[in-house]
Amino acid sequence: MGEEIYIVPLVSIIESIQVHKDMLRRVAGKGEAFRLRDEYLPIVRMCDVFGIENARATEVEEGIVVVVEAGGAKCGLFVDDLLGQQQVVIKSLEANYGRVEGISGATILGDGSVALIMDIPGVMRLATQESQRNNLALTKTA
């Protein structure tokens, strides 16, 4: 997302797909959803959840949707690109920095840069909170 690299735990990933316009639906008060076979899944824009302003892909058709599952709930994480699969050593943020909602840890990549590791249940909670805040803001100003 933008210049940032995030890691999604492989155990949470169901699949990744490119979503086309005919698969998209806007749900009043809930945001975007897409049809995956026989169900509609909410789209979580990772740039919104983590406040990333320089995302390369702004339209869902321009990026990739990573279908993830946590606690029986599914959603599609909208990201700019997938870089590949690799094994990483997880470093705790909580022990050295503090608790960060939606992030379970960090790792140092081969080029020396740091990548944050997503906590998928936490990301889903953040997305729900963001959606509720946006709905409350619309309700208050309307």
Tab-separated table of C-alpha atoms in Angstrom:
chain	number	residue	atom	x	y	z
A	1	MET	CA	0.000	0.000	0.000
A	2	GLY	CA	1.792	3.016	-1.215
A	3	GLU	CA	5.437	2.711	-0.238
A	4	GLU	CA	4.625	0.592	2.835
A	5	ILE	CA	4.959	-3.196	2.886
A	6	TYR	CA	2.645	-5.216	5.102
A	7	ILE	CA	2.677	-8.947	5.675
A	8	VAL	CA	-0.515	-10.988	5.792
A	9	PRO	CA	-0.134	-14.305	7.660
A	10	LEU	CA	-0.562	-17.139	5.176
A	11	VAL	CA	-2.870	-18.995	7.566
A	12	SER	CA	-5.448	-16.160	7.188
A	13	ILE	CA	-5.428	-16.041	3.377
A	14	ILE	CA	-8.079	-17.932	1.426
A	15	GLU	CA	-7.241	-16.564	-2.038
A	16	SER	CA	-6.420	-13.412	-3.947
A	17	ILE	CA	-8.382	-12.121	-6.917
A	18	GLN	CA	-8.769	-9.168	-9.238
A	19	VAL	CA	-12.262	-7.764	-8.816
A	20	HIS	CA	-14.151	-6.431	-11.841
A	21	LYS	CA	-16.812	-3.700	-11.813
A	22	ASP	CA	-19.636	-6.190	-12.335
A	23	MET	CA	-18.648	-7.948	-9.072
A	24	LEU	CA	-18.898	-4.751	-6.970
A	25	ARG	CA	-21.838	-3.500	-4.931
A	26	ARG	CA	-22.231	-0.495	-2.654
A	27	VAL	CA	-24.080	-1.309	0.536
A	28	ALA	CA	-25.899	1.657	2.072
A	29	GLY	CA	-24.154	2.629	5.288
A	30	LYS	CA	-21.696	-0.270	5.032
A	31	GLY	CA	-19.318	0.579	2.175
A	32	GLU	CA	-18.292	-1.727	-0.646
A	33	ALA	CA	-18.789	-5.443	-1.128
A	34	PHE	CA	-17.932	-7.868	-3.896
A	35	ARG	CA	-19.444	-11.121	-5.030
A	36	LEU	CA	-17.270	-14.163	-4.566
A	37	ARG	CA	-19.086	-17.207	-5.882
A	38	ASP	CA	-22.284	-17.410	-3.782
A	39	GLU	CA	-21.629	-14.703	-1.187
A	40	TYR	CA	-20.932	-10.994	-0.859
A	41	LEU	CA	-17.878	-10.036	1.172
A	42	PRO	CA	-17.042	-6.572	2.483
A	43	ILE	CA	-14.036	-4.807	1.006
A	44	VAL	CA	-11.576	-3.382	3.518
A	45	ARG	CA	-9.414	-0.656	2.004
A	46	MET	CA	-6.113	-1.075	3.798
A	47	CYS	CA	-5.054	2.478	2.945
A	48	ASP	CA	-8.063	3.748	4.938
A	49	VAL	CA	-7.531	1.409	7.891
A	50	PHE	CA	-3.870	2.390	8.290
A	51	GLY	CA	-4.165	5.996	7.063
A	52	ILE	CA	-1.913	5.590	4.025
A	53	GLU	CA	-2.275	8.562	1.698
A	54	ASN	CA	-0.073	7.509	-1.223
A	55	ALA	CA	-1.788	4.278	-2.258
A	56	ARG	CA	-1.131	3.523	-5.919
A	57	ALA	CA	-4.450	1.785	-6.568
A	58	THR	CA	-7.541	3.834	-5.727
A	59	GLU	CA	-10.183	1.919	-7.674
A	60	VAL	CA	-10.788	-1.699	-6.694
A	61	GLU	CA	-10.284	-2.821	-10.294
A	62	GLU	CA	-6.735	-1.362	-10.215
A	63	GLY	CA	-5.490	-3.438	-7.286
A	64	ILE	CA	-5.865	-6.871	-5.799
A	65	VAL	CA	-8.323	-8.156	-3.219
A	66	VAL	CA	-6.916	-10.672	-0.758
A	67	VAL	CA	-9.722	-12.762	0.728
A	68	VAL	CA	-8.969	-13.442	4.386
A	69	GLU	CA	-10.777	-15.211	7.212
A	70	ALA	CA	-10.606	-14.793	10.974
A	71	GLY	CA	-12.958	-16.224	13.547
A	72	GLY	CA	-15.346	-17.476	10.870
A	73	ALA	CA	-15.731	-14.020	9.287
A	74	LYS	CA	-14.404	-13.254	5.794
A	75	CYS	CA	-13.537	-10.021	4.040
A	76	GLY	CA	-11.483	-8.802	1.113
A	77	LEU	CA	-8.400	-6.705	1.836
A	78	PHE	CA	-7.906	-4.222	-0.997
A	79	VAL	CA	-4.179	-3.734	-1.629
A	80	ASP	CA	-2.019	-2.206	-4.368
A	81	ASP	CA	-0.064	-5.358	-5.152
A	82	LEU	CA	1.170	-8.707	-3.877
A	83	LEU	CA	4.927	-9.075	-3.703
A	84	GLY	CA	5.183	-12.792	-3.028
A	85	GLN	CA	5.420	-15.352	-0.294
A	86	GLN	CA	8.307	-15.575	2.134
A	87	GLN	CA	9.131	-16.839	5.578
A	88	VAL	CA	9.822	-14.155	8.154
A	89	VAL	CA	10.960	-13.917	11.740
A	90	ILE	CA	8.370	-12.098	13.826
A	91	LYS	CA	9.546	-9.436	16.254
A	92	SER	CA	7.067	-8.348	18.902
A	93	LEU	CA	6.051	-4.702	18.838
A	94	GLU	CA	4.270	-4.951	22.173
A	95	ALA	CA	7.453	-5.825	24.084
A	96	ASN	CA	9.497	-3.017	22.518
A	97	TYR	CA	6.977	-0.363	21.525
A	98	GLY	CA	3.410	-0.982	22.699
A	99	ARG	CA	0.167	-2.538	21.472
A	100	VAL	CA	-0.825	-1.462	17.963
A	101	GLU	CA	-4.359	-2.461	16.900
A	102	GLY	CA	-4.316	-4.419	13.627
A	103	ILE	CA	-0.587	-5.203	13.836
A	104	SER	CA	0.794	-8.359	15.462
A	105	GLY	CA	4.484	-7.665	14.983
A	106	ALA	CA	7.196	-6.630	12.569
A	107	THR	CA	9.997	-8.197	10.599
A	108	ILE	CA	13.152	-7.054	8.872
A	109	LEU	CA	13.133	-7.795	5.147
A	110	GLY	CA	16.131	-8.890	3.090
A	111	ASP	CA	16.824	-5.304	1.972
A	112	GLY	CA	16.930	-4.109	5.613
A	113	SER	CA	13.535	-2.398	5.576
A	114	VAL	CA	10.903	-3.102	8.207
A	115	ALA	CA	7.514	-4.614	7.327
A	116	LEU	CA	4.574	-4.749	9.697
A	117	ILE	CA	2.713	-8.033	10.133
A	118	MET	CA	-1.070	-7.711	10.108
A	119	ASP	CA	-3.291	-9.096	12.821
A	120	ILE	CA	-6.296	-10.012	10.654
A	121	PRO	CA	-8.899	-10.083	13.471
A	122	GLY	CA	-7.575	-6.674	14.589
A	123	VAL	CA	-7.741	-5.314	11.043
A	124	MET	CA	-11.354	-6.479	10.781
A	125	ARG	CA	-12.163	-4.707	14.076
A	126	LEU	CA	-10.471	-1.517	12.852
A	127	ALA	CA	-12.405	-1.651	9.579
A	128	THR	CA	-15.684	-2.089	11.466
A	129	GLN	CA	-14.845	0.841	13.752
A	130	GLU	CA	-13.901	3.003	10.744
A	131	SER	CA	-17.186	2.131	9.035
A	132	GLN	CA	-19.164	2.965	12.178
A	133	ARG	CA	-17.321	6.309	12.582
A	134	ASN	CA	-18.080	7.228	8.974
A	135	ASN	CA	-21.741	6.301	9.436
A	136	LEU	CA	-21.965	8.340	12.646
A	137	ALA	CA	-20.363	11.295	10.920
A	138	LEU	CA	-22.905	11.048	8.108
A	139	THR	CA	-25.734	10.783	10.605
A	140	LYS	CA	-24.590	13.806	12.617
A	141	THR	CA	-24.168	16.101	9.621
A	142	ALA	CA	-27.284	15.011	7.737
